PDB file of C-alpha atoms in Angstrom:
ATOM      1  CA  UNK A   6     124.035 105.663  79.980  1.00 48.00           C
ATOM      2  CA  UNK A   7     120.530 103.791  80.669  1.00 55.00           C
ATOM      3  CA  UNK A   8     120.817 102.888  84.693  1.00 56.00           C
ATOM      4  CA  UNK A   9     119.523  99.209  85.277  1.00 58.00           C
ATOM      5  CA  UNK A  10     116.720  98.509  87.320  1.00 63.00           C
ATOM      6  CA  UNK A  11     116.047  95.487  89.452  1.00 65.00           C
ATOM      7  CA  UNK A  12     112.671  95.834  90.141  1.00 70.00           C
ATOM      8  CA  UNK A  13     112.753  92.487  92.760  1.00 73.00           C
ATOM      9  CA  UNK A  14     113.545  94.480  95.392  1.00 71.00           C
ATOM     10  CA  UNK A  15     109.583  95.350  95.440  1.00 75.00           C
ATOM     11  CA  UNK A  16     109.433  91.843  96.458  1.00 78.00           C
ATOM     12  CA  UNK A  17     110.931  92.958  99.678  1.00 80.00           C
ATOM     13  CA  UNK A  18     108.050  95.226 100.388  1.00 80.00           C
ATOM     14  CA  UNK A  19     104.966  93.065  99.804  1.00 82.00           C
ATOM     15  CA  UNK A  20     105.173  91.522 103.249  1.00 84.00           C
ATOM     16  CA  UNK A  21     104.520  95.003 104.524  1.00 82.00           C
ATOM     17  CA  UNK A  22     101.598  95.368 101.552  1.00 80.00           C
ATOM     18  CA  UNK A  23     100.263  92.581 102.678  1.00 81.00           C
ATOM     19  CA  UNK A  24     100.131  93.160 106.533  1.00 84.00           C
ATOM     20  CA  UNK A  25      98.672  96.747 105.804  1.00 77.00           C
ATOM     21  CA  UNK A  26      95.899  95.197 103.987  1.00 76.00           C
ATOM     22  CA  UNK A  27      94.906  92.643 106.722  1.00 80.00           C
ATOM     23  CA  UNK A  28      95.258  95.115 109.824  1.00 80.00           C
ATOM     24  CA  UNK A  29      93.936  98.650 107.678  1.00 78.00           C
ATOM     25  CA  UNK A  30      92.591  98.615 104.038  1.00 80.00           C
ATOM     26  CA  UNK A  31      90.277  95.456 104.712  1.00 80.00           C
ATOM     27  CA  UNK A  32      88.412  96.558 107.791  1.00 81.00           C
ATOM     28  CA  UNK A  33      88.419  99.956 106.721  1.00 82.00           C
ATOM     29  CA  UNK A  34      86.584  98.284 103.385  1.00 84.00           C
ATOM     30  CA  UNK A  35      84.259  96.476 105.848  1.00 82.00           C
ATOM     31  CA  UNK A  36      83.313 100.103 107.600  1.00 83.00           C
ATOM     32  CA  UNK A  37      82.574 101.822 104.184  1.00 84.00           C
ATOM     33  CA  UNK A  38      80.252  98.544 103.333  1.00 83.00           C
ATOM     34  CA  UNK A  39      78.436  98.787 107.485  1.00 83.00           C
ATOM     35  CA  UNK A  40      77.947 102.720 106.633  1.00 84.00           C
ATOM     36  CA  UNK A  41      75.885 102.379 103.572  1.00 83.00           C
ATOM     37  CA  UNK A  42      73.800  99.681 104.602  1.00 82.00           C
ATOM     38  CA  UNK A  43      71.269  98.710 107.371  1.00 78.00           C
ATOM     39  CA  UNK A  44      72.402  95.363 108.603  1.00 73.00           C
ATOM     40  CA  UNK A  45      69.732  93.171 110.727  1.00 69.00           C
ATOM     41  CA  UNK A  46      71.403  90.174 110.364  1.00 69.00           C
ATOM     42  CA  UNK A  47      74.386  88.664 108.166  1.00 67.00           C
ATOM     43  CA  UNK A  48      71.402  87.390 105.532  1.00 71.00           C
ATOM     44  CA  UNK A  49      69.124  90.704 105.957  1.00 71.00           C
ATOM     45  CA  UNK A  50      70.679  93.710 104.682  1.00 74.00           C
ATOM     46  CA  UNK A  51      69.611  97.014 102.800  1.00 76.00           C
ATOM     47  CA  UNK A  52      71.536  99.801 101.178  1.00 76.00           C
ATOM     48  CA  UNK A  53      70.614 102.923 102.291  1.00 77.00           C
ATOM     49  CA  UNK A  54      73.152 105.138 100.585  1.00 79.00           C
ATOM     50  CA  UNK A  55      74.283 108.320 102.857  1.00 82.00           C
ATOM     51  CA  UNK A  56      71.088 107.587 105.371  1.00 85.00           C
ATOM     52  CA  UNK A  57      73.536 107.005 108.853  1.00 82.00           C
ATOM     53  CA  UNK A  58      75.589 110.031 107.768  1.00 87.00           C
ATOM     54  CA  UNK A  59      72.871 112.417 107.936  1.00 88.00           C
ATOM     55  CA  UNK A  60      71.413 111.041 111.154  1.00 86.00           C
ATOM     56  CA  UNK A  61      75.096 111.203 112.608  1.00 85.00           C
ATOM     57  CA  UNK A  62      75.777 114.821 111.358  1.00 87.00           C
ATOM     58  CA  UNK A  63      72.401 115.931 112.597  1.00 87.00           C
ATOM     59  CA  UNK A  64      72.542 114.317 116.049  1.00 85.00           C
ATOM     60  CA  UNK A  65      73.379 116.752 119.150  1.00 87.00           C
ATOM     61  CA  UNK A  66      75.384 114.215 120.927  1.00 86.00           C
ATOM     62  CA  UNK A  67      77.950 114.321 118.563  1.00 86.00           C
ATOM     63  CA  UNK A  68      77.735 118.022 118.037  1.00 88.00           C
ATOM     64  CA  UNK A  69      78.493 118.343 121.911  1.00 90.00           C
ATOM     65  CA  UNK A  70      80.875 115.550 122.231  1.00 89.00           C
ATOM     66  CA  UNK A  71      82.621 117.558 119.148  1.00 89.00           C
ATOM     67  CA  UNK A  72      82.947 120.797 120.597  1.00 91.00           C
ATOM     68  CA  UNK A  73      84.314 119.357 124.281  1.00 91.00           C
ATOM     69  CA  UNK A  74      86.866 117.792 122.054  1.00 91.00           C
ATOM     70  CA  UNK A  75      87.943 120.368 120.212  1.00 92.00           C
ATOM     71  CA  UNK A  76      88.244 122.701 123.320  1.00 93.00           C
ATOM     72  CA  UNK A  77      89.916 119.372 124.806  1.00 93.00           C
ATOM     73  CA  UNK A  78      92.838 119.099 121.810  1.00 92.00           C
ATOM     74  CA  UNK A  79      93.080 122.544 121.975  1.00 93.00           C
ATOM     75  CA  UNK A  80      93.720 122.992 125.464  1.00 94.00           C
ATOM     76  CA  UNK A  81      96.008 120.008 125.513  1.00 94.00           C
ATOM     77  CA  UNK A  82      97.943 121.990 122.813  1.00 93.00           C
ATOM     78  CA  UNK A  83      97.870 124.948 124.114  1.00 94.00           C
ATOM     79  CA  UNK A  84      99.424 124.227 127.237  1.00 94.00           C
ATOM     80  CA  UNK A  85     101.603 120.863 126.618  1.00 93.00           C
ATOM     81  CA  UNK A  86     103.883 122.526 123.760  1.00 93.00           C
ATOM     82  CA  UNK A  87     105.012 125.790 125.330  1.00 93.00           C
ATOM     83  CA  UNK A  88     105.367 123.493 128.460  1.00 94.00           C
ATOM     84  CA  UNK A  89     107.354 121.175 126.499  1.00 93.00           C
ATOM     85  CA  UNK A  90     109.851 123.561 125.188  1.00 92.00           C
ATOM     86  CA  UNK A  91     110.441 125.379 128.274  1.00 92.00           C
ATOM     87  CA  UNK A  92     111.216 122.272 130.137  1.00 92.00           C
ATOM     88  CA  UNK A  93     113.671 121.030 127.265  1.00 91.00           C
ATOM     89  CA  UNK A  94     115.523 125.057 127.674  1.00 90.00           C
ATOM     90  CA  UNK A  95     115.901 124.279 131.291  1.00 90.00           C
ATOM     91  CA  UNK A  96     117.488 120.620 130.909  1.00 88.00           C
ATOM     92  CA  UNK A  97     121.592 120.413 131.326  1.00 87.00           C
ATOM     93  CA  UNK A  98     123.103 119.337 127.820  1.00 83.00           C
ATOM     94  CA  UNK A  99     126.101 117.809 129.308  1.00 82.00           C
ATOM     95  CA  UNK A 100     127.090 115.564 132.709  1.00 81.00           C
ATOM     96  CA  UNK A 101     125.207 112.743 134.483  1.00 84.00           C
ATOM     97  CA  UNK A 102     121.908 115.489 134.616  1.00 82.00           C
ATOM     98  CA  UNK A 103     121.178 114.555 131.093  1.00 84.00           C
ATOM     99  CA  UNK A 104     120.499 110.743 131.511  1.00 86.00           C
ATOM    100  CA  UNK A 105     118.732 111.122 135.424  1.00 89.00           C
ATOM    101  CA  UNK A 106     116.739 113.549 133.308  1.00 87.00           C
ATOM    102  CA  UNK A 107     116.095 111.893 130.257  1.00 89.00           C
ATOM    103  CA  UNK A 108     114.831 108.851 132.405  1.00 88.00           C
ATOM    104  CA  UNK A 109     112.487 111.007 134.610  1.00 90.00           C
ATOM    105  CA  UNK A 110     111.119 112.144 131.316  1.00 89.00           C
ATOM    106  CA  UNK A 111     110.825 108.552 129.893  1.00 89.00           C
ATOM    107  CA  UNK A 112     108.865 107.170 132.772  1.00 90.00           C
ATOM    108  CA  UNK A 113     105.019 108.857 132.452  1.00 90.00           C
ATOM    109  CA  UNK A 114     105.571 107.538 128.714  1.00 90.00           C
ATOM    110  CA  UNK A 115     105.365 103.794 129.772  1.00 90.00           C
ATOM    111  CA  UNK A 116     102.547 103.704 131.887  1.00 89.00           C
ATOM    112  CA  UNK A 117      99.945 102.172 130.284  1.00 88.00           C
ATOM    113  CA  UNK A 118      96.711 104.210 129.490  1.00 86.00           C
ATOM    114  CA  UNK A 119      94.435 102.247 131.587  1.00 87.00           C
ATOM    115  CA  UNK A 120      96.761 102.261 134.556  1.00 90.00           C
ATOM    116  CA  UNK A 121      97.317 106.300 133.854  1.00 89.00           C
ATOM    117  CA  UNK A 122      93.596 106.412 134.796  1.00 89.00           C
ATOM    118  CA  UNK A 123      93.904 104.175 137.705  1.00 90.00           C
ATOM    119  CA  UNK A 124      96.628 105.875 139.147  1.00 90.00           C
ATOM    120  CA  UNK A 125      94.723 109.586 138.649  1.00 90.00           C
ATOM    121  CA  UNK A 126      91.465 107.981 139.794  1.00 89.00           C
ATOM    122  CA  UNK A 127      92.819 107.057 143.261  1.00 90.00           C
ATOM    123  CA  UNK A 128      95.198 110.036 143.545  1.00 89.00           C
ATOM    124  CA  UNK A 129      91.996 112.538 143.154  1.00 88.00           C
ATOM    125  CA  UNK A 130      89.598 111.054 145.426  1.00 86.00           C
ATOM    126  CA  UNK A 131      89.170 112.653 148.167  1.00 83.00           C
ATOM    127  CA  UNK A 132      88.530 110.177 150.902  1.00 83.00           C
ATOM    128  CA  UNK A 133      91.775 107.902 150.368  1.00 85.00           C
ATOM    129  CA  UNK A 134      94.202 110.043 147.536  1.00 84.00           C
ATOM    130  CA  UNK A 135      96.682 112.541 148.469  1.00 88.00           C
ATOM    131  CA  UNK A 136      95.734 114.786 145.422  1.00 87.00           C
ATOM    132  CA  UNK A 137      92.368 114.776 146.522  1.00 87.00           C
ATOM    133  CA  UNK A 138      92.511 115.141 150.001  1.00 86.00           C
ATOM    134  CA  UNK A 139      95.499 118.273 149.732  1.00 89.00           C
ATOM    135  CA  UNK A 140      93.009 119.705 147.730  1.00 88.00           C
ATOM    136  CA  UNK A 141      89.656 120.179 149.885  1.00 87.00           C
ATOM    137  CA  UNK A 142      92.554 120.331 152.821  1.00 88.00           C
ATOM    138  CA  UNK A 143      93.161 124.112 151.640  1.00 89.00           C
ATOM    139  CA  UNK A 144      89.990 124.903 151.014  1.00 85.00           C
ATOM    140  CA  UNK A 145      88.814 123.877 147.814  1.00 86.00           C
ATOM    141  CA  UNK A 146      85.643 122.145 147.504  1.00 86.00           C
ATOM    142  CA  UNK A 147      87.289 119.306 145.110  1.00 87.00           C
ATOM    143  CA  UNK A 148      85.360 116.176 143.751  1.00 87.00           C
ATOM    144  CA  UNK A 149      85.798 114.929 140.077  1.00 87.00           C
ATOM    145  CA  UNK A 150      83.119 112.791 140.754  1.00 85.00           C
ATOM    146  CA  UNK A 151      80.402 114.854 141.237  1.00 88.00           C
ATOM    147  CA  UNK A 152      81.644 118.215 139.748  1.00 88.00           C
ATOM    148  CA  UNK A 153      81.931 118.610 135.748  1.00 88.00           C
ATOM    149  CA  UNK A 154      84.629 121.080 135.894  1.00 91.00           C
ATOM    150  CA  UNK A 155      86.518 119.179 138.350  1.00 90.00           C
ATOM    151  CA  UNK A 156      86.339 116.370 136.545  1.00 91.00           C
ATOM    152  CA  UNK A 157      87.656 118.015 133.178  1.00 91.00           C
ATOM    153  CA  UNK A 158      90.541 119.776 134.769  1.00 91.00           C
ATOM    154  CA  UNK A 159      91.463 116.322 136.652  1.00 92.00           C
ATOM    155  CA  UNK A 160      91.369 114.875 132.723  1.00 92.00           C
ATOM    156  CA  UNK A 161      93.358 117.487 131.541  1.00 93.00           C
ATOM    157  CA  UNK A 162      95.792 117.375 134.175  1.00 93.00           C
ATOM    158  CA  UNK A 163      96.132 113.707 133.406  1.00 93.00           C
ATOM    159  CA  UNK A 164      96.883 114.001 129.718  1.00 93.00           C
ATOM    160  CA  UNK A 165      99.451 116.719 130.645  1.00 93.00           C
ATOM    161  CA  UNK A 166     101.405 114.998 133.051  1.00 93.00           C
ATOM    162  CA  UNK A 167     101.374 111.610 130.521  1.00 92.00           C
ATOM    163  CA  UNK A 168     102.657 112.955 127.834  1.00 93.00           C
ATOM    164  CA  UNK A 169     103.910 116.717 128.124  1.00 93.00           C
ATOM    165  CA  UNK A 170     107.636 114.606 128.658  1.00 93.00           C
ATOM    166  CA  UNK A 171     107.019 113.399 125.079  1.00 92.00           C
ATOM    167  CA  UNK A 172     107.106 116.834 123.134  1.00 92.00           C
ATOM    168  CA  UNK A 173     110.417 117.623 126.242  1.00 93.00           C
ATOM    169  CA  UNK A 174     112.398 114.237 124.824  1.00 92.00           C
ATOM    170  CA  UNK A 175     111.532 115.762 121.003  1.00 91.00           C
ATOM    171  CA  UNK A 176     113.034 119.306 121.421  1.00 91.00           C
ATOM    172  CA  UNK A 177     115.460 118.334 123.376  1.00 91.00           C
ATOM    173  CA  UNK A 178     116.845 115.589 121.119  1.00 88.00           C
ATOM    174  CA  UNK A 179     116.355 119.296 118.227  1.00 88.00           C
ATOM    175  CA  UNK A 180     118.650 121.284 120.480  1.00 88.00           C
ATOM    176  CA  UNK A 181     120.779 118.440 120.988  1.00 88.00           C
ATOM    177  CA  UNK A 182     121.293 118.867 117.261  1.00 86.00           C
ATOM    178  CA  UNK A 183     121.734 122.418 116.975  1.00 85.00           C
ATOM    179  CA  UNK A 184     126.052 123.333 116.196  1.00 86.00           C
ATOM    180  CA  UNK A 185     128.127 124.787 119.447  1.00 86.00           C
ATOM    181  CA  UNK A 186     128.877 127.484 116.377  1.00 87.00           C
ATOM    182  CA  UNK A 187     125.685 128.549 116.159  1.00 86.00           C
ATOM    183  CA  UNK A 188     125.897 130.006 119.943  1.00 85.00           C
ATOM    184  CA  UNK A 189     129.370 131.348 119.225  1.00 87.00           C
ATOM    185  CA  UNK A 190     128.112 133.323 116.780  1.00 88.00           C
ATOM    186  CA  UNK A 191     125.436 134.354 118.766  1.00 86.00           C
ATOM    187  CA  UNK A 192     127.411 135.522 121.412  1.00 86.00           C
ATOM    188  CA  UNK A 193     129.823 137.576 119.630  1.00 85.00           C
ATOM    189  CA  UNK A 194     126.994 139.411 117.595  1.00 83.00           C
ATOM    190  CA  UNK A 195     125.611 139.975 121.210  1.00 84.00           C
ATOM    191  CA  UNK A 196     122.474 138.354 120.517  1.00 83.00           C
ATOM    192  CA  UNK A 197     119.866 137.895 123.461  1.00 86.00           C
ATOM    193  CA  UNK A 198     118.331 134.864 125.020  1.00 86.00           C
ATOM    194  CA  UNK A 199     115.018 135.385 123.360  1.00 88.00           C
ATOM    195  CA  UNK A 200     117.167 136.355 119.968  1.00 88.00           C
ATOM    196  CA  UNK A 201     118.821 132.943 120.323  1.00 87.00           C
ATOM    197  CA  UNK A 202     115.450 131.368 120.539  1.00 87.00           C
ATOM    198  CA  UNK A 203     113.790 133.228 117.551  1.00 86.00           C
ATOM    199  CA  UNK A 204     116.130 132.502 114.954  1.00 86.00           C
ATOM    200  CA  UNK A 205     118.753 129.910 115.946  1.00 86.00           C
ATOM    201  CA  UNK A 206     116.486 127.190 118.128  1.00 87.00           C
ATOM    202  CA  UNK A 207     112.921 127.927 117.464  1.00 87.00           C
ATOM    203  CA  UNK A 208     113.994 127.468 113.272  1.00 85.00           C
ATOM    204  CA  UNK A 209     115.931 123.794 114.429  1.00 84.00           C
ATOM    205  CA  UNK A 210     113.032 122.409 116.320  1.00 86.00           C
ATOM    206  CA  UNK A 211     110.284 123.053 113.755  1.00 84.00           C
ATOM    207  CA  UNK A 212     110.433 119.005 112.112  1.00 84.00           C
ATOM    208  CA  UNK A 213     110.061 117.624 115.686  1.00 88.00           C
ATOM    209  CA  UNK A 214     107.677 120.247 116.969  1.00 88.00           C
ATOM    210  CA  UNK A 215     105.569 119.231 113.407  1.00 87.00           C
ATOM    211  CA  UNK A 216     105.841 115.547 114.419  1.00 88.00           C
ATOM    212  CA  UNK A 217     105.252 116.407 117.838  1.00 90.00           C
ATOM    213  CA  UNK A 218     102.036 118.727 117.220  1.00 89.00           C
ATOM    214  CA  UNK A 219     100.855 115.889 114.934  1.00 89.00           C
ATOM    215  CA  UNK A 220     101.158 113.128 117.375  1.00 89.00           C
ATOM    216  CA  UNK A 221      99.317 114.861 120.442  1.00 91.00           C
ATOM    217  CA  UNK A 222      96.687 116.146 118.246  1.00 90.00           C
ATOM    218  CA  UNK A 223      95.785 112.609 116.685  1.00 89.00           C
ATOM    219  CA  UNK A 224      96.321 110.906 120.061  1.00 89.00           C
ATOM    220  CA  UNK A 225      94.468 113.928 122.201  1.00 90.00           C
ATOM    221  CA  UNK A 226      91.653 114.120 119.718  1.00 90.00           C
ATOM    222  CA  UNK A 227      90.701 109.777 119.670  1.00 88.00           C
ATOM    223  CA  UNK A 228      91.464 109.636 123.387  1.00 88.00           C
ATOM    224  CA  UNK A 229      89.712 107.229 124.847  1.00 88.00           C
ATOM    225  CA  UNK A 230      91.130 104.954 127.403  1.00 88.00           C
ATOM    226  CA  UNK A 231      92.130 107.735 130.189  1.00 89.00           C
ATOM    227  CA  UNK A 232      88.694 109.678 130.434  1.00 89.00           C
ATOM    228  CA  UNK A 233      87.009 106.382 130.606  1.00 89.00           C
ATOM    229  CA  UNK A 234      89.162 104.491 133.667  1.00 89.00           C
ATOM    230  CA  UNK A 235      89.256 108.210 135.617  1.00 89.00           C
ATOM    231  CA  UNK A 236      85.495 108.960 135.071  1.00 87.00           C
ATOM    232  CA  UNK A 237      83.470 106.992 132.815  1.00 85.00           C
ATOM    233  CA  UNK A 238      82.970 110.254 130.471  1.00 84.00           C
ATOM    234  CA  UNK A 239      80.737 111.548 133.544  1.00 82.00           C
ATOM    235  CA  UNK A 240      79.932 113.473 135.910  1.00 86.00           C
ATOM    236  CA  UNK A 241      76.980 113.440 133.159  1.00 83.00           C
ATOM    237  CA  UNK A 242      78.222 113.882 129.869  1.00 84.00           C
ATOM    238  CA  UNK A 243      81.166 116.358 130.997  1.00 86.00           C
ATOM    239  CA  UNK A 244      84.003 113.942 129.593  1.00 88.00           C
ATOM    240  CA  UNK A 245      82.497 112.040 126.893  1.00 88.00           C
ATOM    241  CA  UNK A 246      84.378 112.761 124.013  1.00 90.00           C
ATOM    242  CA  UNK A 247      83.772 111.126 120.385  1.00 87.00           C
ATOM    243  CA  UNK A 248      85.446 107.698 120.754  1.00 88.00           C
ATOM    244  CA  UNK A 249      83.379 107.570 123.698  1.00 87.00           C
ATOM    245  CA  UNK A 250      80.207 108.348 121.757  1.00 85.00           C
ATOM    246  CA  UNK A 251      81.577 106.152 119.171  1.00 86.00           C
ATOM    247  CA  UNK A 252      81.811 103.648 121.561  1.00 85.00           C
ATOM    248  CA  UNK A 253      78.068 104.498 123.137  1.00 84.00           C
ATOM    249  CA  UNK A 254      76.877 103.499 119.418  1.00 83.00           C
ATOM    250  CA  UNK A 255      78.712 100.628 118.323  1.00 80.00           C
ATOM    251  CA  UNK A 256      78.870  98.620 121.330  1.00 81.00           C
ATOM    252  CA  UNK A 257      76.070 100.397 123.856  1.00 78.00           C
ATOM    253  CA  UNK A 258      73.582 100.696 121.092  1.00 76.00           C
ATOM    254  CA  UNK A 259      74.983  98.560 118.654  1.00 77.00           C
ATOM    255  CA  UNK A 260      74.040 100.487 116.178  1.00 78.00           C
ATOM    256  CA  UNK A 261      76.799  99.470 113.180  1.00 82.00           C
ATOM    257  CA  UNK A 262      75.397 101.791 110.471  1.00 83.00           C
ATOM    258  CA  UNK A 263      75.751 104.956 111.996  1.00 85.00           C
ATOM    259  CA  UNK A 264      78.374 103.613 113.952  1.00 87.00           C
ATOM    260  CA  UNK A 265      80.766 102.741 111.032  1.00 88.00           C
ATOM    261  CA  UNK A 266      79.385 106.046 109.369  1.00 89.00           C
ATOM    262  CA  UNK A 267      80.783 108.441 112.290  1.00 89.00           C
ATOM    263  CA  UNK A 268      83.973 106.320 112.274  1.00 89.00           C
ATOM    264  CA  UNK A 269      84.654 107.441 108.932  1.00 89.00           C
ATOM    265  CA  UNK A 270      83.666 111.085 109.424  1.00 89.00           C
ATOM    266  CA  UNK A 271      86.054 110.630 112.399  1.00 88.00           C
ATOM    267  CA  UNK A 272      88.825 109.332 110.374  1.00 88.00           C
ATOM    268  CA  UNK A 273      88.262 111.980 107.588  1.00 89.00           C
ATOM    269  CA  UNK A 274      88.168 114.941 110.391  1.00 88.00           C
ATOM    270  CA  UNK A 275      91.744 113.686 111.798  1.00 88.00           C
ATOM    271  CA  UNK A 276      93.176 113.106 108.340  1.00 88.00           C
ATOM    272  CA  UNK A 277      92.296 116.473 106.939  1.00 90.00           C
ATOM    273  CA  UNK A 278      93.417 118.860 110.438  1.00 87.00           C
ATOM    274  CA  UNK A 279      96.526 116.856 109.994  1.00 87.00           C
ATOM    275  CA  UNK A 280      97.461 117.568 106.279  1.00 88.00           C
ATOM    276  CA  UNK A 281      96.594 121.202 106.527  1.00 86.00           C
ATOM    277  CA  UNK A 282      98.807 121.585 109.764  1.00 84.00           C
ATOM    278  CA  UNK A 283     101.248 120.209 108.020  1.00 82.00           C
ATOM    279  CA  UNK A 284     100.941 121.444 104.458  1.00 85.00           C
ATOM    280  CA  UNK A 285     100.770 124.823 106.280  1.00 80.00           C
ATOM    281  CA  UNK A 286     103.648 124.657 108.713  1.00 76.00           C
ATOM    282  CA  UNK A 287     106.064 122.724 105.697  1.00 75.00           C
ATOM    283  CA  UNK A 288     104.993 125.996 103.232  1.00 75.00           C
ATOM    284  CA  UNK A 289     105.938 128.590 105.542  1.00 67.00           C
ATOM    285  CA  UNK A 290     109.107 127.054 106.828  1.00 63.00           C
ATOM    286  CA  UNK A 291     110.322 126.855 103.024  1.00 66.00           C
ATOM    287  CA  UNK A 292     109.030 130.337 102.337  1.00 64.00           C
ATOM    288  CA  UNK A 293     111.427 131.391 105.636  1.00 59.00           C
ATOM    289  CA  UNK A 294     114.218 130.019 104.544  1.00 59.00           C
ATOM    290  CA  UNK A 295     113.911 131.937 100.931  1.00 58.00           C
TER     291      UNK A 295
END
């Protein structure tokens, strides 16, 4: 029996077409047209084909801005997931400890960015912050302003305590979903902790640890607004990452050509990480549970 369609329900999605061409397809189409021409004015332009993508690819600034971001995501990574899913073990799954804890959590998520940096910005100095001043207090010579390793730690430090409570609130809300049965069984094959963990929660939290992963990477790697407020992308060039060199060309230089080119290559490096993570993670989870 031949199943009728009504194909006006699409009609129901074109206000959502339509947005997503006014706020992404149409200036992404006005980036591809800035990064293959050389605009002097809105009368003068030339096309210069793939000119701004070979000066952008060949320029050391972005080579260096590149590799202190990758070390940057990396280290963000590295450190905020196996925080994340310690902290979300520890939590209490039943009584009045779940919400005080779940609001805790919840509160570095609402800050604003810019305010993030204010708040680390005062907190490390060392004349009127308390982070700052406990710091040279024992002994340690400590001054983001002045010192490039000080000053990435203090970024680092930042982004952790922003936003390691948003991979905690994603495996939690995984364990949360994991059967009481599960752990019975456990218990009666005498399974250990680190037993339960390998093949009963580990297994359950792999969609939001995906999701999770995703998210910090993209927002870790175009991170802009934090580094900026706490230390301009200074001391020197010791926390300029690439939307801050992005930013140095497009509205420092205003150079739109190779400004719209890196965007792209920017876009394209994101997009491409992303879908092999995932296309990765999504193959061996299915080969697992064959």
């Amino acid at each position: 029996m031949n199943k009728i369609t009504n194909n006006k329900a699409w009609f129901l999605v074109l206000p959502v077409f339509f947005i997503v061409a006014i706020s992404a397809i149409i200036p992404l189409m006005t980036v591809v047209n800035y990064s293959v021409q050389d605009i002097f004015d809105p009368q003068t332009r030339f096309f210069v084909g793939a000119d701004w993508f070979r000066q952008v690819l060949e320029d050391s600034r972005l080579h260096d801005a590149l590799i202190r971001q990758i070390i940057y995501t990396g280290s963000v990574l590295f450190i905020e997931i196996p925080l994340g899913i310690g902290i979300a073990l520890t939590l209490p799954r039943k009584g009045w400890g779940v919400s005080a804890c779940m609001v805790l959590l919840a509160l570095p998520l609402l800050i604003p960015w810019n305010v993030v940096g204010t708040i680390w910005q005062i907190f490390g100095r060392a004349d009127i912050g308390l982070g700052g001043y406990a710091l040279n207090m024992i002994g340690m010579d400590y001054n983001y302003s002045q010192n490039p390793m000080d000053a990435w730690v203090t970024v680092l430090v930042m982004d952790i305590w922003h936003w390691t409570s948003l991979i905690v609130l994603l495996c939690y809300a995984g364990l949360r979903s994991i059967p009481d049965a599960y752990y019975q069984a456990a218990k009666i094959d005498g399974a250990s902790n680190w037993a339960v963990f390998r093949f009963i929660q580990l297994p359950k939290m792999q969609s939001v640890l995906v999701i999770g992963v995703l998210l910090r990477f993209m927002d870790s790697f175009m991170i802009y607004t934090e580094p900026f407020v706490l230390t301009g992308g200074g001391p020197g060039t010791a926390t300029t990452f690439l939307s801050q060199f992005l930013v140095t060309i497009a509205v420092g230089q205003f150079d739109l050509g190779p400004a719209a080119a890196f965007s792209l290559i920017y876009f394209l490096i994101i997009l491409l990480v992303c879908w092999v993570f995932y296309t990765v993670v999504m193959n061996a989870g299915k080969r697992e549970e064959q």
